[in-house]
Amino acid sequence: VIEMKAATFVCALVVLLGAWSLSCEAQQPKMVAYYPTWLAQGQSYLPMTKIPTYYTHINVAFGCFAGGNVVFQTVPSNLNDMLAQMKQVQARGQKVILTMGGWTCDWKDVFNDVSGYAVKTVAFALRYGFDGIDLDFEYMGEANSPVPASVNLVINYMKTIRSHLPSSLPLILTPMPSYVDPAEPSLNDYYNGFIWVMNNISQDLSWIQIMCYNNPNDQDPYTNVINWSEKFSIKNWRYGTVNYNGYDSSKIVVGILSSQNAGSNGYLTPTQINAEIVKIRNRFGAFAGTMMWDIILDYYNPRGTFYTGNGIQNCVHNKQC
């Protein structure tokens, strides 16, 4: 969920056509909040129990790999307290998801034992009582991993997780918009790997979350003109009609920033976010909800506690926008 090098873009293409059998949970409007463990301690400590109940899902970021095991990338000093609070928010109906990956997670060992690490990921999530698994894989074609190898890693990792994760628990994918841009549909293109991933694991995923932010070098794939000043956000959605197998707009969660200092660009005010949600609903009807990076920076936003969350929750849940 951290900065991207360059971005060809179409966030719209993920508002997709296709059949999908929705579970009861998938039909409920979602408000997903990322809870980074490295911020959830010290002066920035935000008890998980303070997160408003209108957030349906709390994604703990990040799980990663070290010494042949799955670990918290940053182990919070208050880990036991955090785990106890997880149980409290779960008791009031919120789901707590383990997010694997992130910008600094090292995947090189996983290439040698994808299935083994996938099984370990499920065991780690279940041991700590998480309600599902989310993947934020940001190295498609980077870190000496050619795109086809990265594609196969993600497909096999997610399929193995799905086969070992209880069917009642969601499996989620959180790609950058540039990764699912069909403008140059070549498997060897850095940006397009997730097109193949999404088409191969559509029936394994509960929903996808598109990070409509942190794309500093926004490139228009139709003109190949780089616009250095244009923000990549939900305002830039093309509302495309590209068909990916198994997806429709009721399975798409739109990623937003909680504050101006939460990412490199793409921040919108709650008023702007609500206006864009109206456009999406008018065009497609079904709309799965929003995902926010991150809840702690929203809590400490100088404009007020949970400024963005409070500003959009009626729009997302009650269509009051």
GROMACS .gro file of C-alpha atoms in nm:
model
  321
    1VAL     CA    1   0.000   0.000   0.000
    2ILE     CA    2   0.308   0.218  -0.032
    3GLU     CA    3   0.443   0.416  -0.324
    4MET     CA    4   0.453   0.278  -0.675
    5LYS     CA    5   0.723   0.356  -0.933
    6ALA     CA    6   0.504   0.435  -1.231
    7ALA     CA    7   0.149   0.377  -1.331
    8THR     CA    8  -0.034   0.322  -1.648
    9PHE     CA    9  -0.388   0.348  -1.540
   10VAL     CA   10  -0.742   0.237  -1.560
   11CYS     CA   11  -0.898   0.191  -1.221
   12ALA     CA   12  -1.230   0.173  -1.399
   13LEU     CA   13  -1.162  -0.152  -1.569
   14VAL     CA   14  -1.215  -0.327  -1.238
   15VAL     CA   15  -1.577  -0.225  -1.236
   16LEU     CA   16  -1.642  -0.535  -1.431
   17LEU     CA   17  -1.905  -0.739  -1.606
   18GLY     CA   18  -1.969  -1.103  -1.537
   19ALA     CA   19  -2.169  -1.344  -1.329
   20TRP     CA   20  -2.101  -1.382  -0.960
   21SER     CA   21  -2.280  -1.569  -0.686
   22LEU     CA   22  -2.263  -1.344  -0.383
   23SER     CA   23  -2.247  -1.461  -0.026
   24CYS     CA   24  -2.445  -1.278   0.242
   25GLU     CA   25  -2.128  -1.105   0.362
   26ALA     CA   26  -2.033  -1.002   0.008
   27GLN     CA   27  -2.369  -0.825  -0.035
   28GLN     CA   28  -2.321  -0.605   0.271
   29PRO     CA   29  -2.157  -0.267   0.209
   30LYS     CA   30  -1.803  -0.276   0.336
   31MET     CA   31  -1.588  -0.019   0.508
   32VAL     CA   32  -1.240  -0.164   0.540
   33ALA     CA   33  -0.976   0.004   0.757
   34TYR     CA   34  -0.606  -0.082   0.742
   35TYR     CA   35  -0.438  -0.102   1.081
   36PRO     CA   36  -0.056  -0.093   1.037
   37THR     CA   37   0.124  -0.259   1.325
   38TRP     CA   38   0.422  -0.020   1.312
   39LEU     CA   39   0.191   0.274   1.384
   40ALA     CA   40  -0.026   0.094   1.637
   41GLN     CA   41   0.217   0.151   1.924
   42GLY     CA   42   0.410   0.423   2.103
   43GLN     CA   43   0.288   0.782   2.058
   44SER     CA   44   0.068   0.676   1.767
   45TYR     CA   45  -0.103   0.400   1.960
   46LEU     CA   46  -0.465   0.358   1.864
   47PRO     CA   47  -0.647   0.083   2.053
   48MET     CA   48  -0.833  -0.130   1.801
   49THR     CA   49  -1.141  -0.101   2.020
   50LYS     CA   50  -1.158   0.273   1.934
   51ILE     CA   51  -1.217   0.202   1.567
   52PRO     CA   52  -1.582   0.292   1.495
   53THR     CA   53  -1.822   0.003   1.454
   54TYR     CA   54  -1.931   0.123   1.109
   55TYR     CA   55  -1.602  -0.028   0.987
   56THR     CA   56  -1.695  -0.381   0.887
   57HIS     CA   57  -1.337  -0.506   0.843
   58ILE     CA   58  -1.006  -0.418   1.008
   59ASN     CA   59  -0.701  -0.529   0.807
   60VAL     CA   60  -0.390  -0.578   1.020
   61ALA     CA   61  -0.081  -0.496   0.811
   62PHE     CA   62   0.144  -0.668   0.747
   63GLY     CA   63   0.231  -1.034   0.764
   64CYS     CA   64   0.554  -1.128   0.587
   65PHE     CA   65   0.825  -1.397   0.583
   66ALA     CA   66   1.146  -1.448   0.782
   67GLY     CA   67   1.355  -1.750   0.874
   68GLY     CA   68   1.130  -1.984   0.681
   69ASN     CA   69   0.823  -1.872   0.873
   70VAL     CA   70   0.531  -1.632   0.844
   71VAL     CA   71   0.572  -1.342   1.087
   72PHE     CA   72   0.437  -0.997   1.160
   73GLN     CA   73   0.655  -0.767   0.950
   74THR     CA   74   0.667  -0.531   1.246
   75VAL     CA   75   0.587  -0.700   1.574
   76PRO     CA   76   0.400  -0.443   1.785
   77SER     CA   77   0.538  -0.401   2.134
   78ASN     CA   78   0.183  -0.442   2.260
   79LEU     CA   79   0.113  -0.760   2.060
   80ASN     CA   80  -0.074  -0.940   2.338
   81ASP     CA   81  -0.286  -0.631   2.399
   82MET     CA   82  -0.361  -0.606   2.026
   83LEU     CA   83  -0.466  -0.971   2.011
   84ALA     CA   84  -0.694  -0.925   2.311
   85GLN     CA   85  -0.854  -0.623   2.146
   86MET     CA   86  -0.904  -0.825   1.828
   87LYS     CA   87  -1.132  -1.054   2.023
   88GLN     CA   88  -1.326  -0.757   2.158
   89VAL     CA   89  -1.392  -0.601   1.817
   90GLN     CA   90  -1.480  -0.944   1.677
   91ALA     CA   91  -1.728  -0.988   1.959
   92ARG     CA   92  -1.906  -0.671   1.851
   93GLY     CA   93  -1.934  -0.799   1.493
   94GLN     CA   94  -1.629  -0.660   1.315
   95LYS     CA   95  -1.400  -0.886   1.112
   96VAL     CA   96  -1.022  -0.869   1.154
   97ILE     CA   97  -0.821  -0.967   0.845
   98LEU     CA   98  -0.453  -1.055   0.813
   99THR     CA   99  -0.294  -0.864   0.524
  100MET     CA  100   0.016  -1.027   0.377
  101GLY     CA  101   0.280  -0.838   0.180
  102GLY     CA  102   0.313  -0.463   0.149
  103TRP     CA  103   0.585  -0.259  -0.016
  104THR     CA  104   0.882  -0.389   0.185
  105CYS     CA  105   0.795  -0.758   0.221
  106ASP     CA  106   1.065  -0.988   0.077
  107TRP     CA  107   0.919  -1.273  -0.130
  108LYS     CA  108   1.241  -1.431  -0.261
  109ASP     CA  109   1.219  -1.739  -0.036
  110VAL     CA  110   0.854  -1.792  -0.125
  111PHE     CA  111   0.941  -1.856  -0.490
  112ASN     CA  112   1.115  -2.178  -0.381
  113ASP     CA  113   0.822  -2.313  -0.179
  114VAL     CA  114   0.499  -2.136  -0.269
  115SER     CA  115   0.264  -2.405  -0.140
  116GLY     CA  116   0.456  -2.446   0.183
  117TYR     CA  117   0.445  -2.075   0.262
  118ALA     CA  118   0.077  -2.058   0.169
  119VAL     CA  119  -0.002  -2.334   0.418
  120LYS     CA  120   0.206  -2.151   0.680
  121THR     CA  121   0.013  -1.831   0.606
  122VAL     CA  122  -0.317  -2.003   0.678
  123ALA     CA  123  -0.177  -2.159   0.997
  124PHE     CA  124  -0.050  -1.818   1.113
  125ALA     CA  125  -0.385  -1.650   1.046
  126LEU     CA  126  -0.582  -1.918   1.226
  127ARG     CA  127  -0.343  -1.931   1.520
  128TYR     CA  128  -0.394  -1.562   1.592
  129GLY     CA  129  -0.768  -1.575   1.528
  130PHE     CA  130  -0.794  -1.370   1.208
  131ASP     CA  131  -1.119  -1.377   1.011
  132GLY     CA  132  -0.961  -1.402   0.666
  133ILE     CA  133  -0.655  -1.325   0.454
  134ASP     CA  134  -0.579  -1.032   0.224
  135LEU     CA  135  -0.283  -1.012  -0.018
  136ASP     CA  136  -0.108  -0.685  -0.106
  137PHE     CA  137   0.159  -0.809  -0.352
  138GLU     CA  138   0.353  -0.511  -0.487
  139TYR     CA  139   0.641  -0.678  -0.669
  140MET     CA  140   0.491  -0.787  -0.998
  141GLY     CA  141   0.802  -0.815  -1.214
  142GLU     CA  142   1.030  -0.650  -0.960
  143ALA     CA  143   1.297  -0.782  -0.724
  144ASN     CA  144   1.452  -1.006  -0.990
  145SER     CA  145   1.122  -1.184  -1.045
  146PRO     CA  146   1.011  -1.184  -1.411
  147VAL     CA  147   0.641  -1.117  -1.453
  148PRO     CA  148   0.543  -1.475  -1.551
  149ALA     CA  149   0.715  -1.607  -1.237
  150SER     CA  150   0.540  -1.347  -1.023
  151VAL     CA  151   0.207  -1.432  -1.183
  152ASN     CA  152   0.251  -1.802  -1.110
  153LEU     CA  153   0.361  -1.728  -0.753
  154VAL     CA  154   0.051  -1.522  -0.675
  155ILE     CA  155  -0.188  -1.766  -0.844
  156ASN     CA  156  -0.044  -2.070  -0.668
  157TYR     CA  157  -0.010  -1.890  -0.334
  158MET     CA  158  -0.373  -1.774  -0.338
  159LYS     CA  159  -0.515  -2.103  -0.467
  160THR     CA  160  -0.329  -2.298  -0.199
  161ILE     CA  161  -0.449  -2.056   0.069
  162ARG     CA  162  -0.807  -2.094  -0.052
  163SER     CA  163  -0.784  -2.474  -0.040
  164HIS     CA  164  -0.664  -2.467   0.324
  165LEU     CA  165  -0.855  -2.166   0.457
  166PRO     CA  166  -1.202  -2.247   0.594
  167SER     CA  167  -1.459  -2.170   0.326
  168SER     CA  168  -1.641  -1.930   0.560
  169LEU     CA  169  -1.339  -1.698   0.576
  170PRO     CA  170  -1.277  -1.446   0.296
  171LEU     CA  171  -0.975  -1.437   0.068
  172ILE     CA  172  -0.905  -1.088  -0.069
  173LEU     CA  173  -0.670  -0.939  -0.329
  174THR     CA  174  -0.555  -0.575  -0.310
  175PRO     CA  175  -0.378  -0.476  -0.634
  176MET     CA  176  -0.252  -0.140  -0.753
  177PRO     CA  177  -0.470  -0.010  -1.038
  178SER     CA  178  -0.175  -0.013  -1.274
  179TYR     CA  179  -0.147  -0.389  -1.228
  180VAL     CA  180  -0.488  -0.449  -1.383
  181ASP     CA  181  -0.463  -0.212  -1.679
  182PRO     CA  182  -0.553  -0.385  -2.007
  183ALA     CA  183  -0.404  -0.115  -2.230
  184GLU     CA  184  -0.099  -0.327  -2.307
  185PRO     CA  185  -0.216  -0.684  -2.243
  186SER     CA  186   0.116  -0.863  -2.259
  187LEU     CA  187   0.210  -1.117  -1.996
  188ASN     CA  188   0.563  -0.980  -1.996
  189ASP     CA  189   0.447  -0.626  -1.929
  190TYR     CA  190   0.528  -0.512  -1.575
  191TYR     CA  191   0.185  -0.364  -1.522
  192ASN     CA  192  -0.041  -0.636  -1.651
  193GLY     CA  193   0.042  -0.940  -1.442
  194PHE     CA  194  -0.268  -0.918  -1.227
  195ILE     CA  195  -0.493  -0.947  -1.529
  196TRP     CA  196  -0.387  -1.311  -1.551
  197VAL     CA  197  -0.393  -1.349  -1.175
  198MET     CA  198  -0.748  -1.219  -1.148
  199ASN     CA  199  -0.876  -1.434  -1.433
  200ASN     CA  200  -0.721  -1.746  -1.281
  201ILE     CA  201  -0.839  -1.700  -0.924
  202SER     CA  202  -1.169  -1.517  -0.964
  203GLN     CA  203  -1.367  -1.803  -0.811
  204ASP     CA  204  -1.123  -1.822  -0.519
  205LEU     CA  205  -1.158  -1.455  -0.420
  206SER     CA  206  -1.426  -1.305  -0.200
  207TRP     CA  207  -1.365  -0.952  -0.331
  208ILE     CA  208  -1.087  -0.726  -0.459
  209GLN     CA  209  -0.972  -0.389  -0.322
  210ILE     CA  210  -0.824  -0.142  -0.573
  211MET     CA  211  -0.571   0.107  -0.432
  212CYS     CA  212  -0.676   0.428  -0.608
  213TYR     CA  213  -0.384   0.623  -0.467
  214ASN     CA  214  -0.001   0.629  -0.452
  215ASN     CA  215   0.047   0.637  -0.828
  216PRO     CA  216   0.282   0.935  -0.867
  217ASN     CA  217   0.370   0.897  -1.237
  218ASP     CA  218   0.022   0.868  -1.374
  219GLN     CA  219   0.035   0.757  -1.738
  220ASP     CA  220  -0.264   0.761  -1.971
  221PRO     CA  221  -0.250   0.427  -2.155
  222TYR     CA  222  -0.451   0.563  -2.446
  223THR     CA  223  -0.218   0.850  -2.529
  224ASN     CA  224   0.107   0.736  -2.365
  225VAL     CA  225   0.141   1.086  -2.226
  226ILE     CA  226   0.268   1.108  -1.872
  227ASN     CA  227   0.081   1.367  -1.668
  228TRP     CA  228   0.308   1.437  -1.375
  229SER     CA  229   0.056   1.646  -1.185
  230GLU     CA  230  -0.260   1.438  -1.223
  231LYS     CA  231  -0.365   1.248  -0.916
  232PHE     CA  232  -0.466   0.888  -0.951
  233SER     CA  233  -0.779   0.846  -0.748
  234ILE     CA  234  -1.137   0.739  -0.793
  235LYS     CA  235  -1.191   1.069  -0.977
  236ASN     CA  236  -0.985   0.917  -1.260
  237TRP     CA  237  -1.200   0.607  -1.305
  238ARG     CA  238  -1.279   0.548  -1.671
  239TYR     CA  239  -1.587   0.340  -1.583
  240GLY     CA  240  -1.467   0.080  -1.832
  241THR     CA  241  -1.644  -0.230  -1.954
  242VAL     CA  242  -1.353  -0.471  -1.972
  243ASN     CA  243  -1.474  -0.819  -1.888
  244TYR     CA  244  -1.277  -1.024  -1.639
  245ASN     CA  245  -1.409  -1.370  -1.565
  246GLY     CA  246  -1.614  -1.382  -1.248
  247TYR     CA  247  -1.615  -1.018  -1.140
  248ASP     CA  248  -1.876  -0.748  -1.129
  249SER     CA  249  -1.905  -0.417  -0.948
  250SER     CA  250  -2.057  -0.580  -0.640
  251LYS     CA  251  -1.720  -0.746  -0.581
  252ILE     CA  252  -1.509  -0.429  -0.605
  253VAL     CA  253  -1.397  -0.225  -0.303
  254VAL     CA  254  -1.242   0.114  -0.381
  255GLY     CA  255  -0.927   0.212  -0.192
  256ILE     CA  256  -0.896   0.568  -0.060
  257LEU     CA  257  -0.655   0.765   0.158
  258SER     CA  258  -0.753   0.870   0.507
  259SER     CA  259  -0.556   1.194   0.501
  260GLN     CA  260  -0.315   1.394   0.286
  261ASN     CA  261  -0.014   1.251   0.468
  262ALA     CA  262  -0.131   0.889   0.434
  263GLY     CA  263   0.011   0.851   0.084
  264SER     CA  264   0.199   1.019  -0.199
  265ASN     CA  265  -0.113   1.127  -0.386
  266GLY     CA  266  -0.474   1.049  -0.461
  267TYR     CA  267  -0.624   1.202  -0.147
  268LEU     CA  268  -0.984   1.324  -0.176
  269THR     CA  269  -1.195   1.499   0.085
  270PRO     CA  270  -1.502   1.313   0.215
  271THR     CA  271  -1.722   1.540   0.003
  272GLN     CA  272  -1.527   1.447  -0.309
  273ILE     CA  273  -1.532   1.076  -0.219
  274ASN     CA  274  -1.907   1.082  -0.169
  275ALA     CA  275  -1.956   1.250  -0.507
  276GLU     CA  276  -1.752   0.978  -0.678
  277ILE     CA  277  -1.943   0.701  -0.497
  278VAL     CA  278  -2.267   0.849  -0.634
  279LYS     CA  279  -2.124   0.830  -0.987
  280ILE     CA  280  -2.023   0.467  -0.939
  281ARG     CA  281  -2.364   0.371  -0.799
  282ASN     CA  282  -2.547   0.551  -1.077
  283ARG     CA  283  -2.343   0.373  -1.342
  284PHE     CA  284  -2.328   0.023  -1.197
  285GLY     CA  285  -2.586  -0.007  -0.922
  286ALA     CA  286  -2.404  -0.250  -0.697
  287PHE     CA  287  -2.104  -0.114  -0.511
  288ALA     CA  288  -1.908  -0.317  -0.257
  289GLY     CA  289  -1.772  -0.029  -0.051
  290THR     CA  290  -1.448   0.146   0.041
  291MET     CA  291  -1.110   0.053   0.184
  292MET     CA  292  -0.901   0.311   0.372
  293TRP     CA  293  -0.527   0.342   0.421
  294ASP     CA  294  -0.500   0.392   0.712
  295ILE     CA  295  -0.724   0.419   1.015
  296ILE     CA  296  -0.456   0.544   1.255
  297LEU     CA  297  -0.370   0.846   1.042
  298ASP     CA  298  -0.741   0.919   1.014
  299TYR     CA  299  -0.771   0.910   1.391
  300TYR     CA  300  -0.483   1.154   1.434
  301ASN     CA  301  -0.589   1.378   1.146
  302PRO     CA  302  -0.565   1.739   1.270
  303ARG     CA  303  -0.913   1.813   1.136
  304GLY     CA  304  -1.071   1.578   1.383
  305THR     CA  305  -1.093   1.219   1.497
  306PHE     CA  306  -1.187   0.983   1.211
  307TYR     CA  307  -1.243   1.281   0.983
  308THR     CA  308  -1.264   1.083   0.659
  309GLY     CA  309  -1.439   0.779   0.805
  310ASN     CA  310  -1.707   0.988   0.971
  311GLY     CA  311  -1.749   1.185   0.650
  312ILE     CA  312  -1.821   0.890   0.422
  313GLN     CA  313  -1.988   0.626   0.638
  314ASN     CA  314  -2.348   0.738   0.573
  315CYS     CA  315  -2.277   0.746   0.202
  316VAL     CA  316  -2.126   0.397   0.195
  317HIS     CA  317  -2.371   0.226   0.429
  318ASN     CA  318  -2.694   0.419   0.393
  319LYS     CA  319  -2.661   0.580   0.048
  320GLN     CA  320  -2.710   0.918   0.215
  321CYS     CA  321  -2.496   1.111  -0.030
   0.00000   0.00000   0.00000
